[in-house]
Amino acid sequence: GEDVEQSLFLSVREGDSSVINCTYTDSSSTYLYWYKQEPGAGLQLLTYIFSNMDMKQDQRLTVLLNKKDKHLSLRIADTQTGDSAIYFCAESATGGAGNMLTFGGGTRLMVKP
Amino acid sequence: DTEVTQTPKHLVMGMTNKKSLKCEQHMGHRAMYWYKQKAKKPPELMFVYSYEKLSINESVPSRFSPECPNSSLLNLHLHALQPEDSALYLCASSQESNEQFFGPGTRLTVL
């Protein structure tokens, strides 16, 4: 079955860049997502990338995909204290309404002032 | 309207109670989902409705009963729950483009 793995914890200083990594095993993954979850809240979709792309940039966020190594990363430039949260990567092998997401275990990002 | 709403925000219930969680979206999404999330864990998929029909049931116990009255609403009926069912219950919706948008969740405590 599919497996998505992330490191548990990352600590950075305010203003530095953060890089959160994710690996997945399903070679048929078509869509890869990054979600942010603040304490007591739901999941906020940050960005996503199709498997035929290598990179996607959206303001402070850069997603890199190495399909050969099945490695996905999320870079947050100029990290702020408000970026402190749990970040989940997720993959889906199908498109259309009613798809299943497989989530990684989440990376807790702590930003120190 | 670009959000998924869930009510109630918090719910405390006894093991003999019957309660319902509600989810609503007005984005025209045709798929809606229920997830269960325990502390410090990723969300676990429970049910998927696609075009108002149940398409995926991830072997969820029958004490959880989903209902999709129309394309904008999704309910989760709860009966005879156990304390280990205490969790954050998240609703999500998606359209053909695949991204799932999540609601804020209902924090459920079963005593």
mmCIF file of C-alpha atoms in Angstrom:
data_model
loop_
_atom_site.group_PDB
_atom_site.id
_atom_site.type_symbol
_atom_site.label_atom_id
_atom_site.label_comp_id
_atom_site.label_asym_id
_atom_site.label_seq_id
_atom_site.Cartn_x
_atom_site.Cartn_y
_atom_site.Cartn_z
ATOM 1 C CA GLY A 1 0.000 0.000 0.000
ATOM 2 C CA GLU A 2 0.934 3.629 -0.137
ATOM 3 C CA ASP A 3 3.258 5.041 2.469
ATOM 4 C CA VAL A 4 4.119 8.701 3.055
ATOM 5 C CA GLU A 5 6.829 9.656 5.547
ATOM 6 C CA GLN A 6 7.976 12.921 7.078
ATOM 7 C CA SER A 7 10.405 13.889 9.799
ATOM 8 C CA LEU A 8 8.652 14.710 13.060
ATOM 9 C CA PHE A 9 10.090 18.046 13.998
ATOM 10 C CA LEU A 10 11.879 21.103 12.602
ATOM 11 C CA SER A 11 13.050 24.171 14.471
ATOM 12 C CA VAL A 12 14.220 27.365 12.732
ATOM 13 C CA ARG A 13 14.848 31.002 13.638
ATOM 14 C CA GLU A 14 12.545 33.737 12.436
ATOM 15 C CA GLY A 15 13.724 35.069 9.076
ATOM 16 C CA ASP A 16 15.505 31.847 8.097
ATOM 17 C CA SER A 17 14.256 29.446 5.437
ATOM 18 C CA SER A 18 12.528 26.228 6.453
ATOM 19 C CA VAL A 19 12.660 23.058 4.395
ATOM 20 C CA ILE A 20 10.195 20.281 5.200
ATOM 21 C CA ASN A 21 10.779 16.968 3.482
ATOM 22 C CA CYS A 22 8.478 14.117 2.527
ATOM 23 C CA THR A 23 8.979 10.770 0.825
ATOM 24 C CA TYR A 24 6.327 8.571 -0.695
ATOM 25 C CA THR A 25 6.264 5.085 -2.138
ATOM 26 C CA ASP A 26 3.354 5.042 -4.594
ATOM 27 C CA SER A 27 4.802 5.544 -8.068
ATOM 28 C CA SER A 28 1.305 6.202 -9.440
ATOM 29 C CA SER A 29 0.925 9.314 -7.278
ATOM 30 C CA THR A 30 -0.490 12.005 -9.487
ATOM 31 C CA TYR A 31 -1.089 14.875 -7.096
ATOM 32 C CA LEU A 32 1.022 15.865 -4.111
ATOM 33 C CA TYR A 33 -0.171 18.372 -1.528
ATOM 34 C CA TRP A 34 1.034 20.370 1.430
ATOM 35 C CA TYR A 35 -1.400 21.175 4.226
ATOM 36 C CA LYS A 36 -0.850 23.337 7.320
ATOM 37 C CA GLN A 37 -2.615 22.686 10.628
ATOM 38 C CA GLU A 38 -2.501 25.146 13.496
ATOM 39 C CA PRO A 39 -3.401 23.973 17.031
ATOM 40 C CA GLY A 40 -7.088 23.115 17.380
ATOM 41 C CA ALA A 41 -7.842 23.979 13.759
ATOM 42 C CA GLY A 42 -8.632 22.157 10.543
ATOM 43 C CA LEU A 43 -6.206 21.625 7.679
ATOM 44 C CA GLN A 44 -5.395 24.522 5.373
ATOM 45 C CA LEU A 45 -4.370 23.641 1.831
ATOM 46 C CA LEU A 46 -1.124 25.531 1.160
ATOM 47 C CA THR A 47 -0.146 24.332 -2.275
ATOM 48 C CA TYR A 48 -0.025 21.295 -4.506
ATOM 49 C CA ILE A 49 1.986 19.993 -7.434
ATOM 50 C CA PHE A 50 1.193 17.624 -10.264
ATOM 51 C CA SER A 51 3.569 14.737 -10.752
ATOM 52 C CA ASN A 52 4.625 16.004 -14.188
ATOM 53 C CA MET A 53 6.102 19.147 -12.598
ATOM 54 C CA ASP A 54 9.483 19.567 -10.909
ATOM 55 C CA MET A 55 8.877 22.806 -9.096
ATOM 56 C CA LYS A 56 6.126 25.184 -8.136
ATOM 57 C CA GLN A 57 6.546 28.579 -6.485
ATOM 58 C CA ASP A 58 3.832 30.557 -4.757
ATOM 59 C CA GLN A 59 5.018 33.680 -2.911
ATOM 60 C CA ARG A 60 7.135 32.444 0.047
ATOM 61 C CA LEU A 61 6.464 28.785 -0.724
ATOM 62 C CA THR A 62 8.502 26.623 -3.098
ATOM 63 C CA VAL A 63 7.639 22.990 -3.735
ATOM 64 C CA LEU A 64 10.254 20.712 -5.262
ATOM 65 C CA LEU A 65 9.442 17.254 -6.589
ATOM 66 C CA ASN A 66 12.013 14.601 -7.402
ATOM 67 C CA LYS A 67 9.862 11.940 -8.991
ATOM 68 C CA LYS A 68 12.754 9.525 -9.486
ATOM 69 C CA ASP A 69 13.521 9.498 -5.750
ATOM 70 C CA LYS A 70 9.849 9.998 -4.766
ATOM 71 C CA HIS A 71 10.883 12.986 -2.675
ATOM 72 C CA LEU A 72 8.836 16.112 -2.104
ATOM 73 C CA SER A 73 9.932 19.210 -0.226
ATOM 74 C CA LEU A 74 8.325 22.443 0.917
ATOM 75 C CA ARG A 75 10.567 25.471 1.354
ATOM 76 C CA ILE A 76 9.227 28.446 3.297
ATOM 77 C CA ALA A 77 11.273 31.588 2.741
ATOM 78 C CA ASP A 78 11.616 34.236 5.480
ATOM 79 C CA THR A 79 9.893 32.007 8.034
ATOM 80 C CA GLN A 80 7.689 33.891 10.512
ATOM 81 C CA THR A 81 6.380 32.917 13.960
ATOM 82 C CA GLY A 82 2.934 32.600 12.385
ATOM 83 C CA ASP A 83 4.292 29.729 10.298
ATOM 84 C CA SER A 84 4.610 27.597 13.443
ATOM 85 C CA ALA A 85 2.233 24.666 12.862
ATOM 86 C CA ILE A 86 2.130 21.040 11.767
ATOM 87 C CA TYR A 87 2.713 20.516 8.062
ATOM 88 C CA PHE A 88 1.291 17.432 6.341
ATOM 89 C CA CYS A 89 2.240 16.209 2.916
ATOM 90 C CA ALA A 90 -0.333 14.070 1.141
ATOM 91 C CA GLU A 91 -0.547 12.195 -2.113
ATOM 92 C CA SER A 92 -3.369 11.041 -4.327
ATOM 93 C CA ALA A 93 -3.190 8.623 -7.205
ATOM 94 C CA THR A 94 -6.468 9.572 -8.831
ATOM 95 C CA GLY A 95 -8.153 12.673 -10.083
ATOM 96 C CA GLY A 96 -11.751 13.726 -10.053
ATOM 97 C CA ALA A 97 -14.232 14.119 -7.241
ATOM 98 C CA GLY A 98 -14.043 11.481 -4.532
ATOM 99 C CA ASN A 99 -10.309 10.789 -4.432
ATOM 100 C CA MET A 100 -8.424 9.321 -1.475
ATOM 101 C CA LEU A 101 -5.556 11.176 0.140
ATOM 102 C CA THR A 102 -2.731 9.409 1.927
ATOM 103 C CA PHE A 103 -1.162 11.654 4.535
ATOM 104 C CA GLY A 104 2.293 11.664 6.022
ATOM 105 C CA GLY A 105 2.623 11.757 9.784
ATOM 106 C CA GLY A 106 3.154 15.510 9.876
ATOM 107 C CA THR A 107 6.171 17.714 10.656
ATOM 108 C CA ARG A 108 5.888 20.117 13.566
ATOM 109 C CA LEU A 109 7.590 23.390 12.620
ATOM 110 C CA MET A 110 8.671 25.604 15.498
ATOM 111 C CA VAL A 111 9.825 29.123 14.648
ATOM 112 C CA LYS A 112 11.893 30.846 17.316
ATOM 113 C CA PRO A 113 11.833 34.660 17.498
ATOM 114 C CA ASP B 1 -18.538 31.368 -0.215
ATOM 115 C CA THR B 2 -15.221 29.517 -0.256
ATOM 116 C CA GLU B 3 -15.217 27.615 2.999
ATOM 117 C CA VAL B 4 -16.360 24.425 4.641
ATOM 118 C CA THR B 5 -18.270 24.934 7.875
ATOM 119 C CA GLN B 6 -18.801 22.414 10.656
ATOM 120 C CA THR B 7 -21.089 22.390 13.677
ATOM 121 C CA PRO B 8 -20.823 22.060 16.546
ATOM 122 C CA LYS B 9 -17.281 23.174 17.278
ATOM 123 C CA HIS B 10 -17.149 21.068 20.451
ATOM 124 C CA LEU B 11 -19.315 18.147 21.547
ATOM 125 C CA VAL B 12 -19.311 16.147 24.776
ATOM 126 C CA MET B 13 -21.491 13.054 24.844
ATOM 127 C CA GLY B 14 -22.089 9.971 26.922
ATOM 128 C CA MET B 15 -21.794 6.465 25.560
ATOM 129 C CA THR B 16 -25.584 6.071 25.390
ATOM 130 C CA ASN B 17 -26.268 9.383 23.624
ATOM 131 C CA LYS B 18 -27.206 9.958 20.002
ATOM 132 C CA LYS B 19 -25.767 13.054 18.377
ATOM 133 C CA SER B 20 -24.995 14.365 14.904
ATOM 134 C CA LEU B 21 -22.140 16.320 13.368
ATOM 135 C CA LYS B 22 -22.940 18.635 10.484
ATOM 136 C CA CYS B 23 -20.863 19.875 7.573
ATOM 137 C CA GLU B 24 -21.801 22.353 4.857
ATOM 138 C CA GLN B 25 -20.134 23.768 1.760
ATOM 139 C CA HIS B 26 -21.443 26.087 -0.954
ATOM 140 C CA MET B 27 -18.562 25.805 -3.402
ATOM 141 C CA GLY B 28 -20.441 23.408 -5.690
ATOM 142 C CA HIS B 29 -18.100 20.569 -4.774
ATOM 143 C CA ARG B 30 -19.463 17.137 -5.614
ATOM 144 C CA ALA B 31 -17.346 15.089 -3.225
ATOM 145 C CA MET B 32 -17.452 15.321 0.564
ATOM 146 C CA TYR B 33 -15.412 13.465 3.160
ATOM 147 C CA TRP B 34 -15.321 12.600 6.844
ATOM 148 C CA TYR B 35 -11.976 12.175 8.581
ATOM 149 C CA LYS B 36 -11.072 11.297 12.158
ATOM 150 C CA GLN B 37 -7.926 12.818 13.654
ATOM 151 C CA LYS B 38 -6.372 11.774 16.952
ATOM 152 C CA ALA B 39 -3.880 14.018 18.712
ATOM 153 C CA LYS B 40 -0.495 14.325 16.978
ATOM 154 C CA LYS B 41 -1.609 12.015 14.162
ATOM 155 C CA PRO B 42 -2.602 12.662 10.542
ATOM 156 C CA PRO B 43 -6.275 12.558 9.558
ATOM 157 C CA GLU B 44 -7.701 9.093 8.849
ATOM 158 C CA LEU B 45 -10.312 8.790 6.136
ATOM 159 C CA MET B 46 -13.692 7.442 7.263
ATOM 160 C CA PHE B 47 -16.177 8.034 4.442
ATOM 161 C CA VAL B 48 -16.325 9.556 0.970
ATOM 162 C CA TYR B 49 -19.474 10.748 -0.774
ATOM 163 C CA SER B 50 -19.275 11.395 -4.491
ATOM 164 C CA TYR B 51 -22.299 12.958 -6.199
ATOM 165 C CA GLU B 52 -24.317 12.339 -3.020
ATOM 166 C CA LYS B 53 -23.629 8.619 -3.012
ATOM 167 C CA LEU B 54 -21.411 6.803 -0.539
ATOM 168 C CA SER B 55 -18.383 5.702 -2.548
ATOM 169 C CA ILE B 56 -15.856 4.777 0.150
ATOM 170 C CA ASN B 57 -16.365 3.382 3.655
ATOM 171 C CA GLU B 58 -13.017 2.668 5.281
ATOM 172 C CA SER B 59 -14.318 -0.172 7.460
ATOM 173 C CA VAL B 60 -15.802 2.270 9.945
ATOM 174 C CA PRO B 61 -17.849 0.769 12.822
ATOM 175 C CA SER B 62 -21.616 1.022 12.408
ATOM 176 C CA ARG B 63 -21.896 3.324 15.422
ATOM 177 C CA PHE B 64 -20.844 6.008 12.903
ATOM 178 C CA SER B 65 -23.508 6.571 10.246
ATOM 179 C CA PRO B 66 -22.966 9.124 7.464
ATOM 180 C CA GLU B 67 -25.705 10.856 5.550
ATOM 181 C CA CYS B 68 -25.608 13.200 2.548
ATOM 182 C CA PRO B 69 -29.036 14.906 2.296
ATOM 183 C CA ASN B 70 -27.955 17.037 -0.669
ATOM 184 C CA SER B 71 -24.851 18.153 -2.500
ATOM 185 C CA SER B 72 -24.068 20.870 0.063
ATOM 186 C CA LEU B 73 -24.626 18.982 3.307
ATOM 187 C CA LEU B 74 -22.947 16.049 5.009
ATOM 188 C CA ASN B 75 -23.923 14.647 8.382
ATOM 189 C CA LEU B 76 -22.306 12.105 10.665
ATOM 190 C CA HIS B 77 -24.722 10.426 13.065
ATOM 191 C CA LEU B 78 -23.195 9.087 16.263
ATOM 192 C CA HIS B 79 -24.686 6.411 18.503
ATOM 193 C CA ALA B 80 -23.265 4.274 21.311
ATOM 194 C CA LEU B 81 -19.765 5.662 20.944
ATOM 195 C CA GLN B 82 -16.782 4.571 23.012
ATOM 196 C CA PRO B 83 -14.281 6.803 24.832
ATOM 197 C CA GLU B 84 -11.641 5.867 22.231
ATOM 198 C CA ASP B 85 -13.810 7.575 19.605
ATOM 199 C CA SER B 86 -12.885 10.926 21.170
ATOM 200 C CA ALA B 87 -11.053 12.865 18.445
ATOM 201 C CA LEU B 88 -11.231 15.810 16.063
ATOM 202 C CA TYR B 89 -13.693 15.014 13.264
ATOM 203 C CA LEU B 90 -12.892 16.830 10.056
ATOM 204 C CA CYS B 91 -15.083 17.325 7.030
ATOM 205 C CA ALA B 92 -13.649 18.128 3.606
ATOM 206 C CA SER B 93 -14.953 18.721 0.101
ATOM 207 C CA SER B 94 -13.430 18.651 -3.356
ATOM 208 C CA GLN B 95 -14.253 19.132 -7.003
ATOM 209 C CA GLU B 96 -12.838 17.574 -10.147
ATOM 210 C CA SER B 97 -9.568 19.442 -9.654
ATOM 211 C CA ASN B 98 -8.888 17.194 -6.699
ATOM 212 C CA GLU B 99 -7.755 19.548 -3.920
ATOM 213 C CA GLN B 100 -9.625 18.840 -0.696
ATOM 214 C CA PHE B 101 -10.704 21.803 1.402
ATOM 215 C CA PHE B 102 -11.159 21.110 5.090
ATOM 216 C CA GLY B 103 -13.502 22.527 7.679
ATOM 217 C CA PRO B 104 -12.338 23.581 11.159
ATOM 218 C CA GLY B 105 -13.454 20.302 12.704
ATOM 219 C CA THR B 106 -15.632 19.189 15.615
ATOM 220 C CA ARG B 107 -13.768 18.276 18.795
ATOM 221 C CA LEU B 108 -15.650 15.255 20.171
ATOM 222 C CA THR B 109 -15.258 13.945 23.711
ATOM 223 C CA VAL B 110 -16.995 10.704 24.676
ATOM 224 C CA LEU B 111 -17.361 10.146 28.414
#
